[in-house]
Tab-separated table of C-alpha atoms in Angstrom:
chain	number	residue	atom	x	y	z
U	1	UNK	CA	-136.425	8.668	-230.447
U	2	UNK	CA	-135.345	5.201	-231.654
U	3	UNK	CA	-132.132	5.675	-229.648
U	4	UNK	CA	-131.317	9.196	-230.884
U	5	UNK	CA	-131.497	12.302	-228.689
U	6	UNK	CA	-134.429	14.547	-229.592
U	7	UNK	CA	-134.381	17.518	-227.226
U	8	UNK	CA	-133.765	18.442	-223.604
U	9	UNK	CA	-136.788	19.060	-221.389
U	10	UNK	CA	-137.139	21.966	-218.996
U	11	UNK	CA	-135.112	21.851	-215.820
U	12	UNK	CA	-136.979	22.546	-212.598
U	13	UNK	CA	-135.670	23.389	-209.152
U	14	UNK	CA	-137.178	21.331	-206.343
U	15	UNK	CA	-137.277	22.785	-202.854
U	16	UNK	CA	-139.957	20.427	-201.516
U	17	UNK	CA	-141.691	17.141	-202.389
U	18	UNK	CA	-144.177	17.784	-205.176
U	19	UNK	CA	-145.258	16.483	-208.533
U	20	UNK	CA	-143.383	17.761	-211.562
U	21	UNK	CA	-145.107	18.173	-214.907
U	22	UNK	CA	-143.362	18.759	-218.228
U	23	UNK	CA	-145.266	19.200	-221.475
U	24	UNK	CA	-143.913	18.343	-224.909
U	25	UNK	CA	-144.149	21.503	-226.974
U	26	UNK	CA	-144.307	19.684	-230.309
U	27	UNK	CA	-146.365	16.687	-231.366
U	28	UNK	CA	-144.210	13.578	-231.341
U	29	UNK	CA	-143.966	11.503	-234.483
U	30	UNK	CA	-145.026	7.863	-234.020
U	31	UNK	CA	-142.199	5.713	-232.717
U	32	UNK	CA	-140.332	4.485	-229.667
U	33	UNK	CA	-139.013	7.055	-227.196
U	34	UNK	CA	-137.176	7.160	-223.899
U	35	UNK	CA	-137.355	9.891	-221.275
U	36	UNK	CA	-134.167	10.180	-219.219
U	37	UNK	CA	-134.501	11.730	-215.759
U	38	UNK	CA	-131.667	13.203	-213.713
U	39	UNK	CA	-131.845	14.494	-210.157
U	40	UNK	CA	-128.933	16.760	-209.240
U	41	UNK	CA	-127.848	18.429	-206.036
U	42	UNK	CA	-127.758	22.191	-205.645
U	43	UNK	CA	-124.092	22.012	-206.570
U	44	UNK	CA	-124.856	20.134	-209.809
U	45	UNK	CA	-123.649	16.668	-208.775
U	46	UNK	CA	-125.682	13.769	-210.145
U	47	UNK	CA	-127.645	12.113	-207.315
U	48	UNK	CA	-129.997	9.761	-209.181
U	49	UNK	CA	-130.918	8.954	-212.767
U	50	UNK	CA	-133.510	6.759	-214.424
U	51	UNK	CA	-134.943	6.112	-217.886
U	52	UNK	CA	-138.440	5.127	-218.960
U	53	UNK	CA	-139.533	4.011	-222.390
U	54	UNK	CA	-142.839	4.929	-224.001
U	55	UNK	CA	-144.503	4.587	-227.378
U	56	UNK	CA	-146.091	7.347	-229.433
U	57	UNK	CA	-148.572	5.556	-231.686
U	58	UNK	CA	-151.493	7.643	-232.923
U	59	UNK	CA	-152.633	4.947	-235.357
U	60	UNK	CA	-152.909	2.384	-232.572
U	61	UNK	CA	-156.077	3.998	-231.259
U	62	UNK	CA	-157.717	3.756	-234.663
U	63	UNK	CA	-156.668	0.138	-235.026
U	64	UNK	CA	-158.015	-0.698	-231.592
U	65	UNK	CA	-161.359	0.892	-232.431
U	66	UNK	CA	-161.598	-1.161	-235.625
U	67	UNK	CA	-160.591	-4.314	-233.783
U	68	UNK	CA	-163.209	-3.690	-231.105
U	69	UNK	CA	-165.890	-3.387	-233.780
U	70	UNK	CA	-164.707	-6.541	-235.533
U	71	UNK	CA	-164.543	-8.502	-232.279
U	72	UNK	CA	-168.015	-7.436	-231.169
U	73	UNK	CA	-169.406	-8.641	-234.515
U	74	UNK	CA	-167.853	-12.123	-234.325
U	75	UNK	CA	-170.242	-15.080	-233.971
U	76	UNK	CA	-169.931	-17.396	-230.940
U	77	UNK	CA	-167.032	-19.839	-231.087
U	78	UNK	CA	-167.889	-23.390	-232.167
U	79	UNK	CA	-164.519	-25.133	-231.823
U	80	UNK	CA	-161.538	-25.101	-229.439
U	81	UNK	CA	-159.492	-23.234	-232.037
U	82	UNK	CA	-162.155	-20.559	-232.455
U	83	UNK	CA	-162.490	-20.232	-228.669
U	84	UNK	CA	-158.726	-19.893	-228.326
U	85	UNK	CA	-158.652	-17.156	-230.957
U	86	UNK	CA	-161.663	-15.281	-229.580
U	87	UNK	CA	-160.453	-15.330	-225.980
U	88	UNK	CA	-156.961	-14.246	-227.006
U	89	UNK	CA	-158.347	-11.363	-229.064
U	90	UNK	CA	-160.470	-10.234	-226.122
U	91	UNK	CA	-157.528	-10.375	-223.715
U	92	UNK	CA	-155.176	-8.438	-226.008
U	93	UNK	CA	-157.851	-5.907	-226.922
U	94	UNK	CA	-158.831	-5.248	-223.310
U	95	UNK	CA	-155.200	-4.911	-222.202
U	96	UNK	CA	-154.286	-2.499	-225.000
U	97	UNK	CA	-157.438	-0.424	-224.476
U	98	UNK	CA	-156.454	-0.114	-220.828
U	99	UNK	CA	-152.935	0.930	-221.852
U	100	UNK	CA	-154.369	3.938	-223.745
U	101	UNK	CA	-155.845	5.217	-220.468
U	102	UNK	CA	-153.255	4.279	-217.833
U	103	UNK	CA	-149.941	2.558	-217.292
U	104	UNK	CA	-150.565	-1.159	-217.742
U	105	UNK	CA	-147.336	-2.554	-216.349
U	106	UNK	CA	-146.227	-3.798	-212.957
U	107	UNK	CA	-146.222	-1.880	-209.657
U	108	UNK	CA	-142.557	-0.910	-209.986
U	109	UNK	CA	-143.341	0.816	-213.279
U	110	UNK	CA	-146.152	2.861	-211.775
U	111	UNK	CA	-143.830	4.445	-209.211
U	112	UNK	CA	-142.076	7.695	-210.093
U	113	UNK	CA	-138.946	6.751	-212.058
U	114	UNK	CA	-136.529	8.494	-209.692
U	115	UNK	CA	-138.231	7.110	-206.601
U	116	UNK	CA	-138.145	3.684	-208.199
U	117	UNK	CA	-134.423	4.029	-208.919
U	118	UNK	CA	-133.801	5.022	-205.297
U	119	UNK	CA	-135.741	1.970	-204.126
U	120	UNK	CA	-133.643	-0.246	-206.378
U	121	UNK	CA	-130.462	1.071	-204.825
U	122	UNK	CA	-131.756	-0.080	-201.445
U	123	UNK	CA	-133.284	-3.408	-202.453
U	124	UNK	CA	-132.541	-4.671	-205.959
U	125	UNK	CA	-135.571	-6.200	-207.649
U	126	UNK	CA	-136.076	-8.136	-210.840
U	127	UNK	CA	-139.107	-6.558	-212.451
U	128	UNK	CA	-141.435	-8.677	-214.617
U	129	UNK	CA	-141.337	-8.332	-218.371
U	130	UNK	CA	-143.598	-5.784	-220.001
U	131	UNK	CA	-147.146	-7.175	-220.204
U	132	UNK	CA	-147.480	-6.660	-223.950
U	133	UNK	CA	-145.640	-5.775	-227.128
U	134	UNK	CA	-147.891	-3.426	-229.078
U	135	UNK	CA	-147.076	-4.358	-232.660
U	136	UNK	CA	-146.654	-8.098	-232.081
U	137	UNK	CA	-149.833	-8.491	-230.026
U	138	UNK	CA	-152.036	-6.105	-231.998
U	139	UNK	CA	-150.948	-7.685	-235.284
U	140	UNK	CA	-151.825	-11.115	-233.893
U	141	UNK	CA	-155.230	-10.035	-232.614
U	142	UNK	CA	-156.112	-8.450	-235.960
U	143	UNK	CA	-155.005	-11.559	-237.861
U	144	UNK	CA	-156.995	-13.874	-235.581
U	145	UNK	CA	-160.077	-11.679	-235.996
U	146	UNK	CA	-159.707	-11.801	-239.780
U	147	UNK	CA	-159.430	-15.595	-239.695
U	148	UNK	CA	-162.589	-15.912	-237.622
U	149	UNK	CA	-164.451	-13.430	-239.793
U	150	UNK	CA	-163.593	-15.348	-242.982
U	151	UNK	CA	-164.159	-18.812	-241.531
U	152	UNK	CA	-160.490	-19.870	-241.551
U	153	UNK	CA	-158.899	-22.083	-238.913
U	154	UNK	CA	-156.931	-19.511	-236.899
U	155	UNK	CA	-154.112	-21.818	-235.767
U	156	UNK	CA	-153.795	-24.252	-238.670
U	157	UNK	CA	-150.476	-22.824	-239.822
U	158	UNK	CA	-149.697	-20.030	-237.369
U	159	UNK	CA	-146.161	-20.194	-235.940
U	160	UNK	CA	-143.818	-18.098	-233.835
U	161	UNK	CA	-144.187	-16.315	-230.511
U	162	UNK	CA	-147.890	-15.995	-229.672
U	163	UNK	CA	-149.507	-13.993	-226.850
U	164	UNK	CA	-152.659	-15.989	-226.047
U	165	UNK	CA	-155.249	-16.318	-223.291
U	166	UNK	CA	-158.030	-18.637	-222.161
U	167	UNK	CA	-161.100	-18.241	-219.959
U	168	UNK	CA	-160.473	-19.843	-216.577
U	169	UNK	CA	-162.937	-22.333	-215.137
U	170	UNK	CA	-162.093	-20.970	-211.677
U	171	UNK	CA	-163.584	-17.479	-211.966
U	172	UNK	CA	-164.361	-16.957	-215.669
U	173	UNK	CA	-161.503	-14.458	-216.050
U	174	UNK	CA	-159.175	-14.359	-219.046
U	175	UNK	CA	-155.735	-15.695	-218.098
U	176	UNK	CA	-152.695	-15.058	-220.335
U	177	UNK	CA	-149.997	-17.441	-221.491
U	178	UNK	CA	-147.197	-17.358	-224.065
U	179	UNK	CA	-146.840	-20.057	-226.690
U	180	UNK	CA	-144.023	-20.708	-229.141
U	181	UNK	CA	-144.851	-22.729	-232.254
U	182	UNK	CA	-141.761	-23.621	-234.302
U	183	UNK	CA	-141.542	-22.751	-237.984
U	184	UNK	CA	-142.440	-25.859	-239.919
U	185	UNK	CA	-145.228	-26.860	-237.559
U	186	UNK	CA	-147.974	-28.768	-239.350
U	187	UNK	CA	-150.973	-30.556	-237.844
U	188	UNK	CA	-150.265	-33.622	-239.982
U	189	UNK	CA	-148.061	-35.143	-237.244
U	190	UNK	CA	-147.759	-35.163	-233.457
U	191	UNK	CA	-145.441	-32.641	-231.794
U	192	UNK	CA	-143.788	-32.576	-228.358
U	193	UNK	CA	-144.554	-29.818	-225.851
U	194	UNK	CA	-142.386	-28.237	-223.148
U	195	UNK	CA	-144.219	-26.458	-220.325
U	196	UNK	CA	-142.018	-23.821	-218.594
U	197	UNK	CA	-142.890	-22.417	-215.149
U	198	UNK	CA	-141.582	-18.963	-214.191
U	199	UNK	CA	-139.938	-18.064	-210.903
U	200	UNK	CA	-141.201	-15.779	-208.119
U	201	UNK	CA	-141.644	-12.217	-209.334
U	202	UNK	CA	-141.912	-13.390	-212.933
U	203	UNK	CA	-144.869	-14.097	-215.159
U	204	UNK	CA	-145.725	-15.888	-218.383
U	205	UNK	CA	-143.344	-13.611	-220.285
U	206	UNK	CA	-140.199	-14.529	-218.354
U	207	UNK	CA	-139.140	-17.613	-220.327
U	208	UNK	CA	-139.863	-15.769	-223.587
U	209	UNK	CA	-138.257	-12.390	-222.871
U	210	UNK	CA	-135.370	-13.244	-220.514
U	211	UNK	CA	-132.952	-16.219	-220.620
U	212	UNK	CA	-130.846	-14.744	-223.397
U	213	UNK	CA	-128.222	-16.690	-225.306
U	214	UNK	CA	-124.895	-14.991	-224.451
U	215	UNK	CA	-123.602	-15.810	-227.933
U	216	UNK	CA	-126.190	-13.770	-229.839
U	217	UNK	CA	-128.513	-12.066	-227.349
U	218	UNK	CA	-131.520	-14.023	-228.597
U	219	UNK	CA	-133.974	-15.786	-226.323
U	220	UNK	CA	-132.517	-19.235	-225.683
U	221	UNK	CA	-135.788	-20.994	-224.868
U	222	UNK	CA	-137.358	-20.119	-228.212
U	223	UNK	CA	-134.111	-20.734	-230.065
U	224	UNK	CA	-133.759	-24.282	-228.715
U	225	UNK	CA	-137.445	-25.030	-229.199
U	226	UNK	CA	-137.078	-24.105	-232.865
U	227	UNK	CA	-133.863	-26.085	-233.323
U	228	UNK	CA	-135.184	-29.203	-231.570
U	229	UNK	CA	-138.767	-29.083	-232.863
U	230	UNK	CA	-140.808	-28.400	-229.717
U	231	UNK	CA	-143.839	-26.320	-228.971
U	232	UNK	CA	-143.123	-24.346	-225.795
U	233	UNK	CA	-145.698	-22.825	-223.467
U	234	UNK	CA	-145.340	-20.615	-220.384
U	235	UNK	CA	-148.392	-20.249	-218.098
U	236	UNK	CA	-148.965	-17.250	-215.860
U	237	UNK	CA	-149.732	-19.399	-212.809
U	238	UNK	CA	-152.256	-16.843	-211.517
U	239	UNK	CA	-149.616	-14.236	-210.729
U	240	UNK	CA	-146.033	-13.747	-209.688
U	241	UNK	CA	-146.181	-15.702	-206.422
U	242	UNK	CA	-148.769	-18.458	-206.962
U	243	UNK	CA	-146.333	-21.217	-205.949
U	244	UNK	CA	-148.110	-23.579	-208.388
U	245	UNK	CA	-150.572	-24.840	-205.817
U	246	UNK	CA	-154.369	-24.511	-205.740
U	247	UNK	CA	-155.517	-22.020	-208.426
U	248	UNK	CA	-151.940	-21.522	-209.635
U	249	UNK	CA	-151.603	-25.242	-210.328
U	250	UNK	CA	-155.037	-25.298	-211.969
U	251	UNK	CA	-153.869	-22.581	-214.354
U	252	UNK	CA	-150.933	-24.730	-215.504
U	253	UNK	CA	-153.204	-27.691	-216.185
U	254	UNK	CA	-155.798	-25.614	-218.026
U	255	UNK	CA	-153.131	-24.030	-220.230
U	256	UNK	CA	-151.870	-27.500	-221.150
U	257	UNK	CA	-155.434	-28.604	-221.913
U	258	UNK	CA	-155.932	-25.581	-224.164
U	259	UNK	CA	-152.737	-26.282	-226.134
U	260	UNK	CA	-153.608	-29.971	-226.510
U	261	UNK	CA	-157.096	-29.069	-227.732
U	262	UNK	CA	-155.908	-26.603	-230.382
U	263	UNK	CA	-152.534	-27.940	-231.570
U	264	UNK	CA	-151.405	-31.386	-232.680
U	265	UNK	CA	-149.455	-32.306	-229.548
U	266	UNK	CA	-148.737	-35.869	-228.477
U	267	UNK	CA	-150.158	-36.108	-224.920
U	268	UNK	CA	-147.460	-38.695	-224.172
U	269	UNK	CA	-144.725	-36.219	-225.091
U	270	UNK	CA	-145.432	-33.373	-222.654
U	271	UNK	CA	-142.423	-32.246	-220.608
U	272	UNK	CA	-142.250	-29.913	-217.598
U	273	UNK	CA	-139.479	-27.562	-216.504
U	274	UNK	CA	-139.218	-24.454	-214.352
U	275	UNK	CA	-136.741	-22.163	-212.622
U	276	UNK	CA	-136.618	-21.218	-208.910
U	277	UNK	CA	-140.260	-21.140	-207.749
U	278	UNK	CA	-140.936	-22.765	-211.111
U	279	UNK	CA	-138.484	-25.528	-210.170
U	280	UNK	CA	-140.475	-26.207	-207.019
U	281	UNK	CA	-143.610	-26.119	-209.149
U	282	UNK	CA	-142.069	-28.636	-211.543
U	283	UNK	CA	-141.582	-31.102	-208.700
U	284	UNK	CA	-145.010	-30.381	-207.216
U	285	UNK	CA	-147.204	-30.282	-210.311
U	286	UNK	CA	-145.107	-32.997	-211.953
U	287	UNK	CA	-145.654	-35.572	-209.221
U	288	UNK	CA	-149.187	-34.594	-208.252
U	289	UNK	CA	-150.156	-35.102	-211.906
U	290	UNK	CA	-147.472	-37.570	-212.940
U	291	UNK	CA	-149.568	-39.185	-215.657
U	292	UNK	CA	-149.517	-35.972	-217.678
U	293	UNK	CA	-145.744	-35.650	-218.063
U	294	UNK	CA	-143.039	-37.702	-219.730
U	295	UNK	CA	-140.132	-36.138	-217.786
U	296	UNK	CA	-139.353	-33.285	-215.368
U	297	UNK	CA	-136.439	-30.825	-215.315
U	298	UNK	CA	-136.560	-28.529	-212.263
U	299	UNK	CA	-133.882	-25.822	-211.999
U	300	UNK	CA	-132.717	-24.154	-208.747
U	301	UNK	CA	-135.800	-25.078	-206.763
U	302	UNK	CA	-136.934	-28.212	-204.936
U	303	UNK	CA	-138.958	-27.306	-201.856
U	304	UNK	CA	-140.216	-29.987	-199.504
U	305	UNK	CA	-139.759	-33.190	-201.478
U	306	UNK	CA	-140.576	-35.247	-198.397
U	307	UNK	CA	-144.117	-33.888	-198.620
U	308	UNK	CA	-144.614	-34.752	-202.307
U	309	UNK	CA	-146.111	-37.995	-203.621
U	310	UNK	CA	-142.911	-39.206	-205.299
U	311	UNK	CA	-144.283	-42.742	-204.980
U	312	UNK	CA	-146.883	-41.796	-207.611
U	313	UNK	CA	-144.215	-42.145	-210.288
U	314	UNK	CA	-141.019	-43.876	-209.068
U	315	UNK	CA	-139.869	-44.283	-212.678
U	316	UNK	CA	-140.381	-40.622	-213.630
U	317	UNK	CA	-137.175	-39.287	-215.285
U	318	UNK	CA	-135.979	-36.168	-213.433
U	319	UNK	CA	-133.041	-33.861	-214.153
U	320	UNK	CA	-132.429	-31.467	-211.237
U	321	UNK	CA	-129.980	-28.585	-211.929
U	322	UNK	CA	-128.447	-26.380	-209.235
U	323	UNK	CA	-125.817	-23.627	-209.078
U	324	UNK	CA	-123.060	-24.118	-206.511
U	325	UNK	CA	-122.860	-20.324	-205.955
U	326	UNK	CA	-126.604	-19.918	-205.412
U	327	UNK	CA	-127.312	-17.811	-202.304
U	328	UNK	CA	-131.118	-17.851	-202.701
U	329	UNK	CA	-131.748	-21.575	-203.034
U	330	UNK	CA	-128.605	-22.903	-201.407
U	331	UNK	CA	-126.761	-25.903	-202.821
U	332	UNK	CA	-126.953	-27.497	-199.352
U	333	UNK	CA	-130.758	-27.488	-199.463
U	334	UNK	CA	-130.772	-28.883	-203.000
U	335	UNK	CA	-128.322	-31.631	-202.079
U	336	UNK	CA	-130.600	-32.621	-199.204
U	337	UNK	CA	-133.577	-32.701	-201.586
U	338	UNK	CA	-131.576	-34.745	-204.085
U	339	UNK	CA	-130.770	-37.294	-201.366
U	340	UNK	CA	-134.511	-37.770	-200.769
U	341	UNK	CA	-135.197	-38.062	-204.491
U	342	UNK	CA	-132.490	-40.682	-205.034
U	343	UNK	CA	-134.136	-42.982	-202.487
U	344	UNK	CA	-137.519	-42.704	-204.185
U	345	UNK	CA	-136.793	-42.328	-207.904
U	346	UNK	CA	-135.131	-44.801	-210.242
U	347	UNK	CA	-134.269	-42.207	-212.946
U	348	UNK	CA	-133.020	-39.204	-210.997
U	349	UNK	CA	-130.040	-37.057	-212.048
U	350	UNK	CA	-128.701	-34.174	-209.913
U	351	UNK	CA	-126.262	-31.806	-211.659
U	352	UNK	CA	-124.513	-29.032	-209.779
U	353	UNK	CA	-122.898	-26.274	-211.848
U	354	UNK	CA	-119.802	-25.089	-209.946
U	355	UNK	CA	-119.668	-21.482	-211.253
U	356	UNK	CA	-123.368	-20.599	-211.419
U	357	UNK	CA	-125.546	-18.500	-209.127
U	358	UNK	CA	-129.324	-18.589	-208.767
U	359	UNK	CA	-130.046	-16.618	-211.930
U	360	UNK	CA	-127.441	-17.663	-214.481
U	361	UNK	CA	-128.220	-21.353	-213.889
U	362	UNK	CA	-131.503	-20.738	-215.717
U	363	UNK	CA	-129.508	-20.070	-218.897
U	364	UNK	CA	-126.519	-22.384	-218.474
U	365	UNK	CA	-128.686	-25.425	-217.715
U	366	UNK	CA	-131.153	-24.927	-220.563
U	367	UNK	CA	-129.294	-26.930	-223.202
U	368	UNK	CA	-128.978	-29.799	-220.719
U	369	UNK	CA	-132.736	-29.603	-220.155
U	370	UNK	CA	-133.466	-29.840	-223.878
U	371	UNK	CA	-130.907	-32.635	-224.274
U	372	UNK	CA	-132.605	-34.489	-221.435
U	373	UNK	CA	-136.022	-34.165	-223.066
U	374	UNK	CA	-134.559	-35.131	-226.446
U	375	UNK	CA	-133.237	-38.350	-224.930
U	376	UNK	CA	-136.689	-39.178	-223.581
U	377	UNK	CA	-138.216	-38.550	-227.014
U	378	UNK	CA	-135.710	-40.880	-228.677
U	379	UNK	CA	-136.261	-43.557	-226.062
U	380	UNK	CA	-140.033	-43.321	-226.462
U	381	UNK	CA	-139.711	-43.528	-230.249
U	382	UNK	CA	-137.476	-46.592	-229.913
U	383	UNK	CA	-140.085	-48.249	-227.721
U	384	UNK	CA	-142.802	-47.520	-230.263
U	385	UNK	CA	-144.688	-45.143	-228.000
């Protein structure tokens, strides 16, 4: 519990493949817990081990019931801000209600912990972030419901890390996204926006939960957005492998539209970045919809640049970052893509980091990305835009 050992569970001898059930003899106090599993040979040697976190939260069920009643009593939304609040409440509420009945995470989490550990030893995977954070998301949903109930503007002064959702025009489903609003945000002036596209196997939580600053362990994307004065948004892209084409691309554009409708964002100061598959998406979405972005900063992902309409925006500023030790997106492929881009683009910068692999480049390049966007902001301000 909260990092401290509570009690051992019963050991069981396994002579065949079967389910194992262990019951807690005492009621658990509310809090965060971890179950640690060990599989040992007949001689006692450790063969496999795995841990799984869970939350004991009796009061959460009562809060969810109250929130459901409050949500069902809300009047129809009459403004973009009210729609944003209502749809986000519904998404959070539905997800948390589901989590009281079944595991609501990714497929790897549904597998038996020991079987999942064995699979990882054969083929390492990078699992997505958890789909929700109970206290953060439930607190937000309750606060948004209270604002709507009392006629307050739900996003007039709300800042920080927000789990939100919108109703898609594609199939009328609720689609999640994460938004960071820096402390000090006020709708009395225009603000810049960075759109961040996750890589394959990730989701809208990746840029907000991973990419940690090695100096302090804090999320670097949110830290830099606060320091530099940006709103930052991460779309889901209709799943882990949408490739930012078709419906996946539509999701990115609709998330941007939602943020522009609710927050005071300068539409001429919208910037696009992404890592790995998100880097390819940055090139693709960025040039297919060049009029929507001020600058692009793809990281460790280019794809087929010869097939993209680079001629749509020959003056588009682009910073392309690549790790020289990348074995997933090879530096050779990125150099070839950069050669194509240099012939087509007047403001193209390719930076290769000599010591970085495919994953660490997402962190080590991030300050360069923000610096690059900062320079575009200053140049636009100097030109009176």
